Coordinates of C-alpha atoms in Angstrom, one line a residue:
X1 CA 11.1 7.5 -42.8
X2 CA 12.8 9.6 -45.8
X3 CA 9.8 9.9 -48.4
X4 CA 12.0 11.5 -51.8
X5 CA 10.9 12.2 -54.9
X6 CA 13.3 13.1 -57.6
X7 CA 12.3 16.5 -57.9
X8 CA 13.4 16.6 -54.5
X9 CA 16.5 14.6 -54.3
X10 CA 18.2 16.7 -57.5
X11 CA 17.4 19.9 -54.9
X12 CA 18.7 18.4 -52.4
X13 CA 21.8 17.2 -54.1
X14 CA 22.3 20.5 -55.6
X15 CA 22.1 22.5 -52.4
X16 CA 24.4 20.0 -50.8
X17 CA 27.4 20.3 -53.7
X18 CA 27.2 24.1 -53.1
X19 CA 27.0 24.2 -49.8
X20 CA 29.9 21.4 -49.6
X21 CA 31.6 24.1 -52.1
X22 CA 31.3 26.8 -49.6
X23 CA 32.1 24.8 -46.6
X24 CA 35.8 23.5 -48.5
X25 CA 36.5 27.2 -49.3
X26 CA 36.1 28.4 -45.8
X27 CA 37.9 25.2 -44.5
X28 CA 41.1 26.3 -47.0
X29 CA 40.7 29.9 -45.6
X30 CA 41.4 29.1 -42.1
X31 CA 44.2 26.5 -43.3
X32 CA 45.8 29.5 -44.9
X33 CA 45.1 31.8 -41.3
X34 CA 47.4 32.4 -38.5
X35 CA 50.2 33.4 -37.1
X36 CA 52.3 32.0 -39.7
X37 CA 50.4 33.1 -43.1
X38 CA 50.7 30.0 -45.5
X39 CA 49.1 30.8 -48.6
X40 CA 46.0 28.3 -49.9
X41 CA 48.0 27.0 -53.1
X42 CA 50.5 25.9 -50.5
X43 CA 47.7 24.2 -48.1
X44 CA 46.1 22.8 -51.2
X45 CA 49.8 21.4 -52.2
X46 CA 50.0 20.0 -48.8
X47 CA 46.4 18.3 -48.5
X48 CA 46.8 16.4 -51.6
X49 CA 50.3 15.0 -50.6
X50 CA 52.7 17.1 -53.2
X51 CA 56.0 17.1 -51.3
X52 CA 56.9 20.6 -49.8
X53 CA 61.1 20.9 -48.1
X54 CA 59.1 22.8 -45.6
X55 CA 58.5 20.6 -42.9
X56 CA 57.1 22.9 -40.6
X57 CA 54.9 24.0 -42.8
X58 CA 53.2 20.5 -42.7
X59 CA 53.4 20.4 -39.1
X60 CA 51.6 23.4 -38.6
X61 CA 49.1 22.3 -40.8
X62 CA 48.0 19.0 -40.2
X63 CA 48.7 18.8 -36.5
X64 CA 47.5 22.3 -35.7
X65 CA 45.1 23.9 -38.1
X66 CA 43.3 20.7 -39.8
X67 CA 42.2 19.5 -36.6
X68 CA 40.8 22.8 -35.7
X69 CA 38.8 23.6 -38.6
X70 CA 37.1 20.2 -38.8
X71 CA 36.5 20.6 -34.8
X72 CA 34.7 23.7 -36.1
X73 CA 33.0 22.2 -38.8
X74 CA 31.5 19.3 -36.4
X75 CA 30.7 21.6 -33.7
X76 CA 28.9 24.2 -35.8
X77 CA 26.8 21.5 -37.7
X78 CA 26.2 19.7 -34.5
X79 CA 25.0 22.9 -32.9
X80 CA 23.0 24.3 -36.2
X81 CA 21.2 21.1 -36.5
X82 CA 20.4 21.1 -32.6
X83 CA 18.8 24.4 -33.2
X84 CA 16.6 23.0 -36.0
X85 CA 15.3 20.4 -34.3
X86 CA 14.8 22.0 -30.8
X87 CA 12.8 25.2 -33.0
X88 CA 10.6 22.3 -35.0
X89 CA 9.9 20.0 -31.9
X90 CA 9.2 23.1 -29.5
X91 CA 7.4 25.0 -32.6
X92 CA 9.4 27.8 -31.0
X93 CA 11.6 30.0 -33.5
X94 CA 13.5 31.1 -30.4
X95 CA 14.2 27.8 -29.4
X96 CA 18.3 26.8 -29.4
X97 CA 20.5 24.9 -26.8
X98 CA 22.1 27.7 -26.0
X99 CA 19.2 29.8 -25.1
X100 CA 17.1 26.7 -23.5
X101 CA 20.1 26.2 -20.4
X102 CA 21.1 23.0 -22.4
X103 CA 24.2 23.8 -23.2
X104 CA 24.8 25.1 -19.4
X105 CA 23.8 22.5 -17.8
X106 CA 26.1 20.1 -20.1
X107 CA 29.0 22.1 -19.2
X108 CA 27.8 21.6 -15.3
X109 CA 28.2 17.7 -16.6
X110 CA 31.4 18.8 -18.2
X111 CA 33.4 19.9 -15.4
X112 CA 31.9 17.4 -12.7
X113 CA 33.4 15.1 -14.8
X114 CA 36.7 17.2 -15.1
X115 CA 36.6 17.2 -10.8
X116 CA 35.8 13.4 -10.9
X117 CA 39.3 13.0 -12.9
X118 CA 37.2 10.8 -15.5
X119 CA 38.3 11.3 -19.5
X120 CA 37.1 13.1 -22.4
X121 CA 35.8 10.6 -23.7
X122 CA 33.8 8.6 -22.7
X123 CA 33.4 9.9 -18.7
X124 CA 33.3 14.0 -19.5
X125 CA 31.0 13.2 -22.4
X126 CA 28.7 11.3 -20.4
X127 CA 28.4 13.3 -17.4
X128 CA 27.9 16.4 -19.7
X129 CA 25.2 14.2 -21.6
X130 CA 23.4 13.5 -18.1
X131 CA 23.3 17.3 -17.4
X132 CA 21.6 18.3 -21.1
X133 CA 19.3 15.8 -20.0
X134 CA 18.6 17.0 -16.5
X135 CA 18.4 20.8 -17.9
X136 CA 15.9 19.6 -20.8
X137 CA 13.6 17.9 -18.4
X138 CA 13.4 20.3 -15.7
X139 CA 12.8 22.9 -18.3
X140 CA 10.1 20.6 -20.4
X141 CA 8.9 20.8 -16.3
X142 CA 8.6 24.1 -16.2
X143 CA 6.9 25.3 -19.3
X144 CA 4.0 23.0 -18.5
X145 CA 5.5 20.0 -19.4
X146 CA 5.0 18.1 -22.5
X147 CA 2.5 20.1 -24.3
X148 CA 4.7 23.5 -24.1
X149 CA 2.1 25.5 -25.3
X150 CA 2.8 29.0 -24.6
X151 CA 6.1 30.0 -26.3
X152 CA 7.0 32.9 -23.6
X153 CA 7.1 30.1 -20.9
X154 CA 9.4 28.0 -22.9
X155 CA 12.0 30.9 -23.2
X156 CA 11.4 32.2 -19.6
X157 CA 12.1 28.9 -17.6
X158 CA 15.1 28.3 -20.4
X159 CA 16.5 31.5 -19.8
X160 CA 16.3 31.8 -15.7
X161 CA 17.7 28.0 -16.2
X162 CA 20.6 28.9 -18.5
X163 CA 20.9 32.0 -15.5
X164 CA 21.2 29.3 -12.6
X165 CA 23.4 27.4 -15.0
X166 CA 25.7 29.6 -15.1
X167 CA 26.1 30.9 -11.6
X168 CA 26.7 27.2 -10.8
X169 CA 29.3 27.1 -13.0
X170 CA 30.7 30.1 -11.5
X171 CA 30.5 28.9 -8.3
X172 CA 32.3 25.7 -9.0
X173 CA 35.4 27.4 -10.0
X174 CA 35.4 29.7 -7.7
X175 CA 35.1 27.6 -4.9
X176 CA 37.6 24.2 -6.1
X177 CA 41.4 24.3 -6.2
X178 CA 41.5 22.6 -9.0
X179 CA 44.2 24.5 -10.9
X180 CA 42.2 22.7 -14.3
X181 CA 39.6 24.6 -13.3
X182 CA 41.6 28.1 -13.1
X183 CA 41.7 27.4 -16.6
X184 CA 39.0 26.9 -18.4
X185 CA 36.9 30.2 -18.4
X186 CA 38.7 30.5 -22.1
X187 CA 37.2 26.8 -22.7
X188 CA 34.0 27.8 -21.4
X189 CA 33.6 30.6 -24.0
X190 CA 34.0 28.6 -27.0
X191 CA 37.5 27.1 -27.1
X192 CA 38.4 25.1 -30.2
X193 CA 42.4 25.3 -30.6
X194 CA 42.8 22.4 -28.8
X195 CA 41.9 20.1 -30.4
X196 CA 44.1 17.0 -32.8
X197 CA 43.1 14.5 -34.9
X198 CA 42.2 11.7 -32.5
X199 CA 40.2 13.6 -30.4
X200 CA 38.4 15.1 -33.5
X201 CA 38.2 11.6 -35.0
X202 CA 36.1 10.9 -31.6
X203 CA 33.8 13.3 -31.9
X204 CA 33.1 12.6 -35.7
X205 CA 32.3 9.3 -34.3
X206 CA 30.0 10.2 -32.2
X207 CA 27.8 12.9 -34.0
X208 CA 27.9 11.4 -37.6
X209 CA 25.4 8.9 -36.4
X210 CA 23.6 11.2 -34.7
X211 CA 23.4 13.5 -37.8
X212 CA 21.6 10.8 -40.0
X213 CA 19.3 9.7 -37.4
X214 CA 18.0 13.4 -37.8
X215 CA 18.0 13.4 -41.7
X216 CA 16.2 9.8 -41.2
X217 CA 13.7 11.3 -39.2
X218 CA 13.2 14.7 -41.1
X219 CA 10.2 14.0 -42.7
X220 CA 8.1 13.0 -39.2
X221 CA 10.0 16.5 -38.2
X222 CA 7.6 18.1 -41.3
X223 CA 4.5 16.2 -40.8
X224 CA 4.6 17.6 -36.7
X225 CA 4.8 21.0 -37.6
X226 CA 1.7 20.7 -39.0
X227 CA -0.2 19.6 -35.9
X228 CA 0.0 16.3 -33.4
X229 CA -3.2 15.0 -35.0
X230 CA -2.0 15.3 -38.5
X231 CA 1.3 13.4 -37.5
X232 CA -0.6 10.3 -36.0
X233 CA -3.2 10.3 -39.0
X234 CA 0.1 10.1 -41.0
X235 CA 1.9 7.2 -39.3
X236 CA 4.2 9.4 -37.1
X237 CA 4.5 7.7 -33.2
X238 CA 4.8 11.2 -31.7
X239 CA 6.0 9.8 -28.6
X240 CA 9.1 7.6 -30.0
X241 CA 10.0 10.3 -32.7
X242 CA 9.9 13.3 -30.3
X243 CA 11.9 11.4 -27.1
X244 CA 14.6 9.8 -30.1
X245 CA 14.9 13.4 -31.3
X246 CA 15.4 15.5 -28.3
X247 CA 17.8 12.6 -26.7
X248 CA 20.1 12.5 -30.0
X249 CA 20.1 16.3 -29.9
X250 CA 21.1 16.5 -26.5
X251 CA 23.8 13.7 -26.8
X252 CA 25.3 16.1 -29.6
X253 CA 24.9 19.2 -27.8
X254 CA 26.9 17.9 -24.5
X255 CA 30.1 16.1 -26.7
X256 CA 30.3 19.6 -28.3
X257 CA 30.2 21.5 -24.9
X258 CA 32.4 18.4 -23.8
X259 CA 34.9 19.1 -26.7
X260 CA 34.9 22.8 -26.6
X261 CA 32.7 25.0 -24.2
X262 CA 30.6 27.0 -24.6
X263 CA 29.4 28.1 -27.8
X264 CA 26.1 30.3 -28.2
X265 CA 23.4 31.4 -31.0
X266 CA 25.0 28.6 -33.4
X267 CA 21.7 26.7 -33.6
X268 CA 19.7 30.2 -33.8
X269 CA 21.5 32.2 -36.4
X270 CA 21.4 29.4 -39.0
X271 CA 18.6 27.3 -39.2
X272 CA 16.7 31.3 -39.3
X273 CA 19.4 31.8 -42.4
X274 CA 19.0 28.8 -44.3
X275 CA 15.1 28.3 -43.5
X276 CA 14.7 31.5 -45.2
X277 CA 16.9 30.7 -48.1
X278 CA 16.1 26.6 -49.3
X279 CA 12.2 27.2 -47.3
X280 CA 11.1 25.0 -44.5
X281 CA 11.4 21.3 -46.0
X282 CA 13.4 20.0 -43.3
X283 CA 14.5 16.8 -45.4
X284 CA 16.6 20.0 -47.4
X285 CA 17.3 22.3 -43.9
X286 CA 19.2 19.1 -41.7
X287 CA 21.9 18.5 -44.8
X288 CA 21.6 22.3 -45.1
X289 CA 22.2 23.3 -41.4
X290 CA 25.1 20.6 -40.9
X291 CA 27.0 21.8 -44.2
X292 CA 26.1 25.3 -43.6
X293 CA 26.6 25.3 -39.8
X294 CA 29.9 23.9 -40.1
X295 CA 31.0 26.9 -42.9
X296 CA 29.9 29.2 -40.2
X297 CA 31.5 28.0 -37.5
X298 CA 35.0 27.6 -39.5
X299 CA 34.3 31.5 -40.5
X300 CA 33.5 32.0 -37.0
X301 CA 36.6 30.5 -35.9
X302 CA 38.7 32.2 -38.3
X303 CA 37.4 35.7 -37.6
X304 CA 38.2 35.0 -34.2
X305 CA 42.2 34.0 -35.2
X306 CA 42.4 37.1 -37.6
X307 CA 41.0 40.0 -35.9
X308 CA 43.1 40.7 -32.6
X309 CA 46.4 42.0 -33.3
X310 CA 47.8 39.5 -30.8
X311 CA 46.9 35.5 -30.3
X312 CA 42.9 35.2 -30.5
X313 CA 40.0 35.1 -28.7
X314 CA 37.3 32.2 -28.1
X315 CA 34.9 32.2 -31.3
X316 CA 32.0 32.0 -28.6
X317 CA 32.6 35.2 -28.3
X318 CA 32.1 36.2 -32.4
X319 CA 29.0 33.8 -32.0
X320 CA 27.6 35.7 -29.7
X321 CA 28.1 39.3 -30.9
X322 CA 26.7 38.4 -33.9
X323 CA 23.5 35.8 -32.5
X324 CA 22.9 38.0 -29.8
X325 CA 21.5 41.2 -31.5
X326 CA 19.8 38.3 -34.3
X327 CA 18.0 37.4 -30.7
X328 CA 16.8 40.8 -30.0
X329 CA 15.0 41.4 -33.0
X330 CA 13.6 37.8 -33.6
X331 CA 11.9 38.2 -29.4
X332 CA 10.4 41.8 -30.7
X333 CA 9.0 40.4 -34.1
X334 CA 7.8 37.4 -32.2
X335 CA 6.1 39.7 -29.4
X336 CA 4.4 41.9 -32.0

């Protein structure tokens, strides 16, 4: 459904190879980041295959800090691209999976999946992906169901969801004696230094098909923006685009929450960045908001490694001191 002309492909290969650029910098900076400083000729030396005598130098990098940044780099496109596509589908600039309760009620499907004693992958994933589901329909209910035409309903009945998420969440833990459970407030705020290469290679798995699905379908994305009636004069089944598009965004949003936690204002911070930037063509924004998304969330990540004086804190939380106040002032334009 990708209609490109070559005017449009060179852009769109240009802002790809710098944004690719920018996203193999950051990756190098966090490789170089940590408790043990390594410096980035040395990771460089390392990736390439040059033999180094110090052996824990490899170690540390590619069974430690690889894994992590491209966790961060799959879970920062995956979450940027979510945003996109909730804010074109909901024609809500507001709109994210954070905001919207999706991401709550997929960790609610997270950690009934942690009590059940199912897997990562595929039992946590799926039970996380049936509670995205649940939270996007109830709140499609809600805000007058499929034609969601008044924007203030969307982002009331997403944010008293995302509330009720969360005190559900709360109540879970505090009431189980599950000692996993105990544990996983510092998961549930963004968590990514878990992660190795086979659980990473997993979730690549999983969104990478997801991720061209959306790029397929960016140009339907454009033609409903500008009206239902304009879409179906143009060949676009509003129905089968809309459903595939909200389910493959969900399905990314829950393996991310299922990999990681919580993570917030991702998918608000940069498709508003990038959208103002390379404009509102979204066959450019979904290779713009996966490359980009992922540089942010590896920067993210790293901030979150480099600023304490001791160990680190969950990069939800450098997420959400800097989407947060983003928020604030996109609701008071919006309301003006």
């Amino acid at each position: 459904m990708i209609t490109a002309k070559p005017v449009l492909l060179k852009r769109l290969f240009l802002i790809s190879f710098f944004l690719l650029i920018v996203l193999m910098v950051v990756m190098f900076l966090g490789l170089s980041s940590g408790p043990t400083q390594i410096s980035i000729r040395s990771v460089f030396q390392t990736i390439v295959g040059i033999r180094t005598s110090d052996s824990m130098m490899h170690s540390i990098i590619w069974q430690i800090r690889l894994p992590r940044v491209i966790l961060s780099a799959l879970v920062g496109a995956a979450l940027s691209l979510g945003g996109l596509v909730f804010q074109a589908l909901l024609r809500n600039p507001l709109a994210e999976p954070y905001i919207l309760g999706i991401s709550g009620g997929s960790a609610i499907g997270a950690i009934v999946g942690i009590l059940m004693g199912f897997s990562r992958f595929p039992g946590v994933s799926l039970t996380a992906f049936s509670g995205s589901i649940a939270t996007l329909l109830l709140i499609l209910a809600m805000s007058s169901g499929q034609t969601i035409l008044k924007k203030d309903a969307l982002l009331l009945s997403g944010v008293m969801v995302n509330a009720f998420c969360a005190a559900v969440i709360m109540f879970l833990i505090s009431m189980t004696q599950d000692s996993r459970l105990h544990n996983i407030i510092f998961w549930l705020m963004g968590d990514l230094s878990f992660g190795d290469m086979q659980q990473v290679g997993i979730l690549a798995a999983i969104l990478l098909p997801c991720f061209f699905l959306v790029f397929w379908l960016s140009n339907p994305m454009n033609l409903l923006l500008m009206g239902k009636e304009m879409a179906q004069t143009m060949g676009v089944h509003i129905k089968l685009v809309t459903v595939t598009l909200l389910v493959a965004t969900s399905f990314m949003v829950s393996a991310t929450v299922s990999y990681c936690g919580l993570v917030g204002f991702v998918g608000l911070v940069m498709p508003h960045l990038l959208r103002l930037v390379f404009g509102p063509d979204h066959r450019v924004l979904v290779p713009a908001c996966i490359l980009g998304g992922g540089t942010y969330m590896v920067f993210c990540d790293f901030l979150a490694r480099i600023l304490p004086k001791q160990g680190e804190i969950p990069a939800g939380v450098i997420t959400a001191m800097i989407g947060a106040p983003l928020f604030i002032y996109l609701l008071k334009r919006s309301s003006k």
